PDB file of C-alpha atoms in Angstrom:
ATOM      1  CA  UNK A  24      47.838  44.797 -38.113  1.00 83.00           C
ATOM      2  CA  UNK A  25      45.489  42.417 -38.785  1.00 93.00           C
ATOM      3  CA  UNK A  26      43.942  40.434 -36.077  1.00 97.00           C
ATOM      4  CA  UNK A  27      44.070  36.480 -36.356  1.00 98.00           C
ATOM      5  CA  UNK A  28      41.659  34.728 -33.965  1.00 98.00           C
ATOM      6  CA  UNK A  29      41.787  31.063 -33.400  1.00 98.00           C
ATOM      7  CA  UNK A  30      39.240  28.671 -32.370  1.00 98.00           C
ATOM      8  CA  UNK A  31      38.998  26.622 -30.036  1.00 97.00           C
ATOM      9  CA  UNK A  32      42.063  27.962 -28.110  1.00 98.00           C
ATOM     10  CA  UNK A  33      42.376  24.430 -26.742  1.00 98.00           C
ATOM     11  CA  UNK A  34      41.367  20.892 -28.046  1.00 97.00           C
ATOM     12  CA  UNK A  35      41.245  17.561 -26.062  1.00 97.00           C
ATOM     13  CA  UNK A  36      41.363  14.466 -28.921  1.00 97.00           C
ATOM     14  CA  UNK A  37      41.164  10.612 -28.467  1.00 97.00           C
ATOM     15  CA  UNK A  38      44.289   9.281 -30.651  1.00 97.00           C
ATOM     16  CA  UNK A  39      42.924   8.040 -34.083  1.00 97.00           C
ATOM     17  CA  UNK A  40      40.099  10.639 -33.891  1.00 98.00           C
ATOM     18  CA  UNK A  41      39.791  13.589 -36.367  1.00 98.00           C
ATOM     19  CA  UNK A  42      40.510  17.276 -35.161  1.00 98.00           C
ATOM     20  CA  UNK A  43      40.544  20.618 -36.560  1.00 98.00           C
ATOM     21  CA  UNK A  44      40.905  24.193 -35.592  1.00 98.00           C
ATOM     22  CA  UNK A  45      39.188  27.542 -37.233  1.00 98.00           C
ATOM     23  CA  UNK A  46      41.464  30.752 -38.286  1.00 98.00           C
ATOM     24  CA  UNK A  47      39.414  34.036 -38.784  1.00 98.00           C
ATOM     25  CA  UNK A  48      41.197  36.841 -39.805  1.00 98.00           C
ATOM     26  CA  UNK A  49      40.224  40.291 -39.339  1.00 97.00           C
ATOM     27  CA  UNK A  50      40.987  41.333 -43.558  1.00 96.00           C
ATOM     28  CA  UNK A  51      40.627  39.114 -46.210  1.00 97.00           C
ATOM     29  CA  UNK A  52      44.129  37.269 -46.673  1.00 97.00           C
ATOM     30  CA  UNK A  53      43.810  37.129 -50.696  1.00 96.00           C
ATOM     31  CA  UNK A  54      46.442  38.977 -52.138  1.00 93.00           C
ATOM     32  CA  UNK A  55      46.407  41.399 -55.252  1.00 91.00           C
ATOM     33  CA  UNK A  56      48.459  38.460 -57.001  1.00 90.00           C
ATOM     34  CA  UNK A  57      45.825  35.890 -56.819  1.00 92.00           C
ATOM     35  CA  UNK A  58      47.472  34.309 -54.239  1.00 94.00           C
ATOM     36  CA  UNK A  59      46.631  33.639 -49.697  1.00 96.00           C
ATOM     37  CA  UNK A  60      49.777  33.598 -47.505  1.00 96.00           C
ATOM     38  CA  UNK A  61      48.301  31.600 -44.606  1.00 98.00           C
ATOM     39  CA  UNK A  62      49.686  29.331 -42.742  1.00 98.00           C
ATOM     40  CA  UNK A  63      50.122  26.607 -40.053  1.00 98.00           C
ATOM     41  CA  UNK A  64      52.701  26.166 -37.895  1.00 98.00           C
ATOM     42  CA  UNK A  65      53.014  23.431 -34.921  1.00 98.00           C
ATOM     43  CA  UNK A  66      55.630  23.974 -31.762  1.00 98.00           C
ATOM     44  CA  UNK A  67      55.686  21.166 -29.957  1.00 98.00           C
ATOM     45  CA  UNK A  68      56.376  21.110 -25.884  1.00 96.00           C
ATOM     46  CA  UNK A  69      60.240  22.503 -25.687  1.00 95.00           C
ATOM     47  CA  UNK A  70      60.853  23.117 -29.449  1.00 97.00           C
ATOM     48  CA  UNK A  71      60.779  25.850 -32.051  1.00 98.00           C
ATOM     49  CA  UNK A  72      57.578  26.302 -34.301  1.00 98.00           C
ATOM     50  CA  UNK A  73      57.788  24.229 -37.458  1.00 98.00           C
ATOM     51  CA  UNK A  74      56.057  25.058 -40.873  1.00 98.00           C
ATOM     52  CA  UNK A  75      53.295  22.241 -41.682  1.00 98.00           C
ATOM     53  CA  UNK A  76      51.151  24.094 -44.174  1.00 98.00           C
ATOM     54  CA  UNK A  77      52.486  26.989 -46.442  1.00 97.00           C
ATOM     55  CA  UNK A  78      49.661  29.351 -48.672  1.00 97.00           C
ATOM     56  CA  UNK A  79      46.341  27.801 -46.935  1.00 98.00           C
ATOM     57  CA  UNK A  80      46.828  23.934 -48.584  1.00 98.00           C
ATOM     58  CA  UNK A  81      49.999  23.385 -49.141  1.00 97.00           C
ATOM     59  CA  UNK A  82      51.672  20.518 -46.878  1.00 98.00           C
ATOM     60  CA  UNK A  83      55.187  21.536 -46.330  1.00 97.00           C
ATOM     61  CA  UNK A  84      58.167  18.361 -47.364  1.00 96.00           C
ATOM     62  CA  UNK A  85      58.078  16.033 -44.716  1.00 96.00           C
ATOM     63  CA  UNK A  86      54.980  16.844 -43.040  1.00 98.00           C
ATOM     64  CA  UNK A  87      51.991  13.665 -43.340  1.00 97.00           C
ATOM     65  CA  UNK A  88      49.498  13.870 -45.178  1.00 97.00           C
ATOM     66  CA  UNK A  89      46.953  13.218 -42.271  1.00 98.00           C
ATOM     67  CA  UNK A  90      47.348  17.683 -42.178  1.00 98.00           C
ATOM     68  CA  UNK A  91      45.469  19.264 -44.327  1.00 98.00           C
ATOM     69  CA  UNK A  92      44.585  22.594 -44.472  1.00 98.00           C
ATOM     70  CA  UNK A  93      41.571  24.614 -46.124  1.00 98.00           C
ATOM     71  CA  UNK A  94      39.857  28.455 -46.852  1.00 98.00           C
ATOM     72  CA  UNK A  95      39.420  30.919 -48.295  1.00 97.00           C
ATOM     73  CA  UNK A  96      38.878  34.961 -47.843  1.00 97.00           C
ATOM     74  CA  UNK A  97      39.043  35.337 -43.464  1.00 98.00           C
ATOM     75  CA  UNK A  98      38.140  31.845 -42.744  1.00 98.00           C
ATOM     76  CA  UNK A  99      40.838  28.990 -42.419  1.00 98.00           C
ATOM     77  CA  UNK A 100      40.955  25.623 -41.254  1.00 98.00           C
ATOM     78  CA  UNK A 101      43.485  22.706 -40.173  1.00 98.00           C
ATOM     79  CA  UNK A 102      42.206  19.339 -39.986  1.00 98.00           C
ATOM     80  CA  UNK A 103      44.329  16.334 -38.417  1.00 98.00           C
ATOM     81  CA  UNK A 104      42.370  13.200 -40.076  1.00 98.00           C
ATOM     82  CA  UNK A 105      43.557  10.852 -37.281  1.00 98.00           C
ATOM     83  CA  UNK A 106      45.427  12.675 -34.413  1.00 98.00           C
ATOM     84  CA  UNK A 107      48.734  10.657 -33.108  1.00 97.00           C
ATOM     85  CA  UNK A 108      50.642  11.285 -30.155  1.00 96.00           C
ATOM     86  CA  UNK A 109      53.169  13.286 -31.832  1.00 97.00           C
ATOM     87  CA  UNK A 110      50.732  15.932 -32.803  1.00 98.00           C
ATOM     88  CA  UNK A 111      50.159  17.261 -29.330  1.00 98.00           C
ATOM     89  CA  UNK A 112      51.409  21.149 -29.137  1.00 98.00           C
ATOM     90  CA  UNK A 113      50.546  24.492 -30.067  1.00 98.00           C
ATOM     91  CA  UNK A 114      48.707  25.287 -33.498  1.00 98.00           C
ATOM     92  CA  UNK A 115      49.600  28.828 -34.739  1.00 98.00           C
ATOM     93  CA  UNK A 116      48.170  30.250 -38.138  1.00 98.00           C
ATOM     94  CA  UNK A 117      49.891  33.293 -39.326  1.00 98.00           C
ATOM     95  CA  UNK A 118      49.537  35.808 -42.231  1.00 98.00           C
ATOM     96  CA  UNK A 119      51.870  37.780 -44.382  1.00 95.00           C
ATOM     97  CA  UNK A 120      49.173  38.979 -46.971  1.00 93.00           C
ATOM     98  CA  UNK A 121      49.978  42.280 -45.612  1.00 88.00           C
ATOM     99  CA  UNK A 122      53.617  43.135 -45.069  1.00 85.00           C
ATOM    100  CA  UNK A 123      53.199  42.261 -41.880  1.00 92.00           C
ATOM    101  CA  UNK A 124      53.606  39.144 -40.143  1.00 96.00           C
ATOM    102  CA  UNK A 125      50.449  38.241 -37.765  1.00 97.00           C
ATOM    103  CA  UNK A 126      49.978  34.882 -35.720  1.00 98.00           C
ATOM    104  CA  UNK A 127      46.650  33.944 -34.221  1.00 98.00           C
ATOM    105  CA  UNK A 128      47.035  33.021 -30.301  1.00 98.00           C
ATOM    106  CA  UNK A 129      47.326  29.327 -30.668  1.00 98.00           C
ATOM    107  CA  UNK A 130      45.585  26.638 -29.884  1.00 98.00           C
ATOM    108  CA  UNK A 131      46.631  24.114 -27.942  1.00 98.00           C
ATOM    109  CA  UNK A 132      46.536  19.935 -29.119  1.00 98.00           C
ATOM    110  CA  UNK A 133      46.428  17.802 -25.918  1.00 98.00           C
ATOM    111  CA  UNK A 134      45.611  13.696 -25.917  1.00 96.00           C
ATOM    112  CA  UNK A 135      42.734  12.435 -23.777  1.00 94.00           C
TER     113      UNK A 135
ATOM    114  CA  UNK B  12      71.511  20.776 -44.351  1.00 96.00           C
ATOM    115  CA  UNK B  13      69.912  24.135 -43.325  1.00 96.00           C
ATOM    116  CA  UNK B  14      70.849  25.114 -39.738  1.00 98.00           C
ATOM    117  CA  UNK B  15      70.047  27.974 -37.778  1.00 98.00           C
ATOM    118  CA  UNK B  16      72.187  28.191 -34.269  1.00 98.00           C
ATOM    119  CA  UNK B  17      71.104  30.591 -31.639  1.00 98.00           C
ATOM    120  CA  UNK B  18      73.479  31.763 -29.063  1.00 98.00           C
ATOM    121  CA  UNK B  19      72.814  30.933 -25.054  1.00 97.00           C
ATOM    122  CA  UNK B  20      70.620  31.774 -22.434  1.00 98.00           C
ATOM    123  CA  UNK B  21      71.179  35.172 -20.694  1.00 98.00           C
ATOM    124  CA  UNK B  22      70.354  36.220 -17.334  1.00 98.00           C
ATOM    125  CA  UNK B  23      70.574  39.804 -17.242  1.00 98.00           C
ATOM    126  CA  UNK B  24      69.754  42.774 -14.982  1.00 98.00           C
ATOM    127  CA  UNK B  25      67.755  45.770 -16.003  1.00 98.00           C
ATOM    128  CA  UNK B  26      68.803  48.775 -17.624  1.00 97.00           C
ATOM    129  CA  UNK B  27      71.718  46.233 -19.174  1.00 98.00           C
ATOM    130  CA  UNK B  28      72.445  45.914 -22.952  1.00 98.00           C
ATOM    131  CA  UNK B  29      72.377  43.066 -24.507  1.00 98.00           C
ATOM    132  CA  UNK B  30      73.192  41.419 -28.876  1.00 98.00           C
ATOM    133  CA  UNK B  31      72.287  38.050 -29.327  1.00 98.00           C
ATOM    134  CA  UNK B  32      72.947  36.076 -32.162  1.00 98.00           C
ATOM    135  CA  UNK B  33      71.652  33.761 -34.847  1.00 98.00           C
ATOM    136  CA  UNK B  34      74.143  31.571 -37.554  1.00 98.00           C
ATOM    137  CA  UNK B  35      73.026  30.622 -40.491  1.00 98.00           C
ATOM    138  CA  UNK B  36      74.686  27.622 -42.540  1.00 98.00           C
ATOM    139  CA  UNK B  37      73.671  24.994 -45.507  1.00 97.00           C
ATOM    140  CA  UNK B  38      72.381  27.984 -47.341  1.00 97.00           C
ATOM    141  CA  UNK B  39      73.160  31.356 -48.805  1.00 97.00           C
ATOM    142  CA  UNK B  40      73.019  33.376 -46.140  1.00 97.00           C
ATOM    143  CA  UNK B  41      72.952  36.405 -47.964  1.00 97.00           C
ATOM    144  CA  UNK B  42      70.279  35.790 -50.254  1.00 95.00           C
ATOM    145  CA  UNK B  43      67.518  35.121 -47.139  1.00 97.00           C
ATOM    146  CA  UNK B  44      65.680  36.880 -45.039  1.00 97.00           C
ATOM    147  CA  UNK B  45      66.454  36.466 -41.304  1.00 98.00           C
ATOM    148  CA  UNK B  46      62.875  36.882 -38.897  1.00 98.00           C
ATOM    149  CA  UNK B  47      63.189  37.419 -35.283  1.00 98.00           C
ATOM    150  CA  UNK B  48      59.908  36.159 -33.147  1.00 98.00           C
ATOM    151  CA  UNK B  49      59.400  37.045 -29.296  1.00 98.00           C
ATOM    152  CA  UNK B  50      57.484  34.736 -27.606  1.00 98.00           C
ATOM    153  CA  UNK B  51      56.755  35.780 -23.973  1.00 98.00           C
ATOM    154  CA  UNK B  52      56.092  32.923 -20.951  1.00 96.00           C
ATOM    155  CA  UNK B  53      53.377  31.116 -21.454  1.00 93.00           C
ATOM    156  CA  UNK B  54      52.188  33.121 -24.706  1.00 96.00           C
ATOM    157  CA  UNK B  55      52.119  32.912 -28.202  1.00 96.00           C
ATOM    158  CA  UNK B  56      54.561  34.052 -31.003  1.00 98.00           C
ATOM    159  CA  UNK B  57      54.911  37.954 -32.061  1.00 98.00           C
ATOM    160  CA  UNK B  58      56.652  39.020 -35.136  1.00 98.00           C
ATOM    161  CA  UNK B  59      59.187  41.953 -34.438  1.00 98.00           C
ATOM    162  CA  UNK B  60      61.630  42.464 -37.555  1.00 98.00           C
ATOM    163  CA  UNK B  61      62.821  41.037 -40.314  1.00 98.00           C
ATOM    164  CA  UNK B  62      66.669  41.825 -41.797  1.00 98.00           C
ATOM    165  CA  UNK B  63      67.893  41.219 -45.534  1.00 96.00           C
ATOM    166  CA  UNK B  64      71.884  40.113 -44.674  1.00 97.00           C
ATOM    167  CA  UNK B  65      72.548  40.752 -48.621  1.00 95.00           C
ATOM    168  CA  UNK B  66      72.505  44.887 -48.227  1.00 94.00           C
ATOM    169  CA  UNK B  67      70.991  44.955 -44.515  1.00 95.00           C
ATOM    170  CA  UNK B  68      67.520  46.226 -45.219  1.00 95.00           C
ATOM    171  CA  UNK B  69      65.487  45.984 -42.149  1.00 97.00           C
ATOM    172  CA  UNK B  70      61.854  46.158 -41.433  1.00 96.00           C
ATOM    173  CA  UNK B  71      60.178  46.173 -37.623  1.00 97.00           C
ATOM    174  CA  UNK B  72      56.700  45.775 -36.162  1.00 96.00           C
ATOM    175  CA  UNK B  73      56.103  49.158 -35.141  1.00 95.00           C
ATOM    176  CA  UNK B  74      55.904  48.123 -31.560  1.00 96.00           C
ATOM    177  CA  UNK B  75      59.257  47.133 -31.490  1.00 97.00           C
ATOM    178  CA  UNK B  76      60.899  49.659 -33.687  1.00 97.00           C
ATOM    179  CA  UNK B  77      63.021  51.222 -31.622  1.00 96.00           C
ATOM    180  CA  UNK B  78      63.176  49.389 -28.846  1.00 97.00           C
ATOM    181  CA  UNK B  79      65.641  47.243 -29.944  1.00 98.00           C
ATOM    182  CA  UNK B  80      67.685  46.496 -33.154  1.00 98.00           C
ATOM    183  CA  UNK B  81      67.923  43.765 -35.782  1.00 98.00           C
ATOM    184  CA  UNK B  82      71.657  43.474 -37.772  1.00 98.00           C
ATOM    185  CA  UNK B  83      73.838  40.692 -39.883  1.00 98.00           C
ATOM    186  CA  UNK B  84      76.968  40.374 -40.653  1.00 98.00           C
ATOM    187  CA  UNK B  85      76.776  38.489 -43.990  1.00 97.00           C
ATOM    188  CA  UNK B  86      80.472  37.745 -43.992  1.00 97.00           C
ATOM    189  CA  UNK B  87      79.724  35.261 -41.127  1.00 97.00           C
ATOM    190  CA  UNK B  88      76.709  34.727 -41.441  1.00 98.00           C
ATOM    191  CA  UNK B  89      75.278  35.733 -38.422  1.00 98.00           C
ATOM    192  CA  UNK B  90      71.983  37.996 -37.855  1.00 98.00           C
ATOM    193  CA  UNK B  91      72.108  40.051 -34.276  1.00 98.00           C
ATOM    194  CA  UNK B  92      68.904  41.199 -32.504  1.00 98.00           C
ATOM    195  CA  UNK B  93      70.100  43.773 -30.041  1.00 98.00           C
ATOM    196  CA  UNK B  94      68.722  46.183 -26.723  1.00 98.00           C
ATOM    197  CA  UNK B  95      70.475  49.111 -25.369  1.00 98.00           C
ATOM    198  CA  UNK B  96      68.462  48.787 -21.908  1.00 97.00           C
ATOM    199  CA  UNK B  97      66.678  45.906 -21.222  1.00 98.00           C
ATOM    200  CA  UNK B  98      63.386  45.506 -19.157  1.00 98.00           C
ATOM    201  CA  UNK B  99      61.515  43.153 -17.095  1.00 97.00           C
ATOM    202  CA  UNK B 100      59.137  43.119 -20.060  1.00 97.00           C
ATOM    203  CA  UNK B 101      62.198  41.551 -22.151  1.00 98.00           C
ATOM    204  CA  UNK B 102      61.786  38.176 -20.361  1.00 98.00           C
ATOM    205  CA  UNK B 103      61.174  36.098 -22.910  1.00 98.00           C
ATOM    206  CA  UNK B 104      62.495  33.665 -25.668  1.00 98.00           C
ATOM    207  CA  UNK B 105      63.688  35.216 -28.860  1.00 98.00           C
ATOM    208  CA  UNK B 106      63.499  32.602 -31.805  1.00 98.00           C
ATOM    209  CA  UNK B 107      65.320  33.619 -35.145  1.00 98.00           C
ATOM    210  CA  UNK B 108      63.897  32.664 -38.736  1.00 98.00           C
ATOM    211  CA  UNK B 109      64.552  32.238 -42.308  1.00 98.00           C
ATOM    212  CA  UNK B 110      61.990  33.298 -44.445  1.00 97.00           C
ATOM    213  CA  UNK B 111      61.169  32.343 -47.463  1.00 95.00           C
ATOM    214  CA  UNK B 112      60.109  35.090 -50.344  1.00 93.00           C
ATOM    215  CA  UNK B 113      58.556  35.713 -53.543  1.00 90.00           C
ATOM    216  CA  UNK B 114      59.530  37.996 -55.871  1.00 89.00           C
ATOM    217  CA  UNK B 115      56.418  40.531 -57.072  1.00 86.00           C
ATOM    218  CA  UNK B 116      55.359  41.675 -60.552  1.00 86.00           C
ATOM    219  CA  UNK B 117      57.339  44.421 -60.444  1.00 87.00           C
ATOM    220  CA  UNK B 118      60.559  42.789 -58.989  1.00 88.00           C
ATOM    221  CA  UNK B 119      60.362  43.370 -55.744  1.00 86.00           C
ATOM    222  CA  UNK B 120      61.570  40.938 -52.964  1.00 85.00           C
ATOM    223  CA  UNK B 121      58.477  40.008 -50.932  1.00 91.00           C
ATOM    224  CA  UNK B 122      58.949  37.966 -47.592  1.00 92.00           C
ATOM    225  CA  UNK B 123      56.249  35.669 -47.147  1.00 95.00           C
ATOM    226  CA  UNK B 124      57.057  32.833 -44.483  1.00 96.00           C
ATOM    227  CA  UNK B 125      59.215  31.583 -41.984  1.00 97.00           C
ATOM    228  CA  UNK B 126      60.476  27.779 -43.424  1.00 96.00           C
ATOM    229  CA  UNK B 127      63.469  26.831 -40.688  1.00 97.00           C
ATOM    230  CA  UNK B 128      63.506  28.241 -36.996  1.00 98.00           C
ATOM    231  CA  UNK B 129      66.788  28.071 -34.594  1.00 98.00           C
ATOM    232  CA  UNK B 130      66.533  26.585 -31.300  1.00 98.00           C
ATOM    233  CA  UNK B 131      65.188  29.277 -29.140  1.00 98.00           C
ATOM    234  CA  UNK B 132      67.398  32.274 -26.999  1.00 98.00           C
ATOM    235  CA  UNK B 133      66.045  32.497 -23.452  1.00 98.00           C
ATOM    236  CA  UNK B 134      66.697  35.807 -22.073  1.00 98.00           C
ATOM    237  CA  UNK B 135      66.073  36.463 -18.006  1.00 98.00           C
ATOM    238  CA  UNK B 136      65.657  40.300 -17.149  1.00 98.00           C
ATOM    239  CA  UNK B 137      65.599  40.415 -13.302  1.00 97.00           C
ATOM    240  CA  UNK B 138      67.017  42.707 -10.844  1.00 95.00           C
TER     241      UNK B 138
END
């Protein structure tokens, strides 16, 4: 398997402030195709996970453009340009580069 | 609309079996992968199979292959994720998937993310 760490594991923001959290992955996520398969997902308190950013970048339909998501090789990040009160939860990145399906631990969004 | 409908809490006892259940409508059930993700109280989200409802190919994490066991019935579009003897350990609530997949250069199906989630099965093993 390959090991997805995620940093910090917990992140206190003022809303309207910027925030962002780090993805390492233990093997490079590009593919022989060309292509990454990482991505973000958000649960928020009492619900499922939800897809925000699909193949390191891409924001999913309906998700705001305030998420954005960059990388490359074993190093990831998701930025929140100006955090709102919506966005508290649980971060997960996850890989399928491998045909495997790996999620880092999470970190978790809380407002100050 | 694309709708994924888990079935009920359980409260179970060990050494029990147990099939839970996931529905699928507003798509093709069929033609989709179905995930199945474990995520244990208080901890984070673990991958344990995958099932293709069009001709039932399955794939586990090794750590979970066989210790319990993924199924669909595409005529109702329903997946299954099933134990023959439950544990303690099983506490936990099982979330089913849809993932989304690419198709390689050499034709192969290739399941790359999970796009729509169900609501979450909570299932209670306690003596």
């Amino acid at each position: 398997d390959i090991v997805m760490t995620q940093t910090p594991l917990s992140l206190s923001v003022t809303p309207g402030q910027p925030a962002s959290i780090s993805c390492r992955s233990s093997q490079s996520l590009l593919h022989s195709d060309g292509k990454t398969y990482l991505y973000w997902y958000l649960q928020k308190p009492g619900q499922s996970p939800q897809l925000l950013i699909y193949e390191v970048s891409n924001r999913f339909p309906g998700v705001p453009d305030r998420f954005s998501g960059s990388g490359s090789g074993t190093y990831f990040t998701l930025r929140i340009s100006r955090v709102e009160a919506e966005d508290v939860g649980i971060y997960y990145c996850m890989q399928s580069t491998q045909p495997t399906f790996d999620f880092g631990q999470g970190t978790k969004l809380e407002m100050k | 609309e694309v709708q994924l409908v888990q079935s009920g809490t359980e409260v179970q006892k060990p050494g029990e079996s147990l099939k839970i259940s996931c529905k699928g409508s507003g798509y093709n059930f069929p033609n989709y992968w179905i995930a199945w993700v474990r995520q244990m109280p208080g901890r984070g989200l673990e991958w344990m199979g995958i099932i293709y409802p069009g001709d039932s190919d399955t794939r586990y994490r090794p750590s979970f292959q066989g210790q319990v066991t993924i199924s669909a019935d595409k005529s109702i579009n329903t997946a299954y994720l099933q134990w023959r003897s439950l544990r303690a350990s099983d506490t936990a609530i099982y979330f089913c998937a849809r993932v989304r997949y690419y198709y390689d250069s050499a034709g192969y199906n290739r399941p790359r993310y999970f796009d729509r989630w169900g609501q979450g099965t909570l299932v209670t093993v306690s003596s």
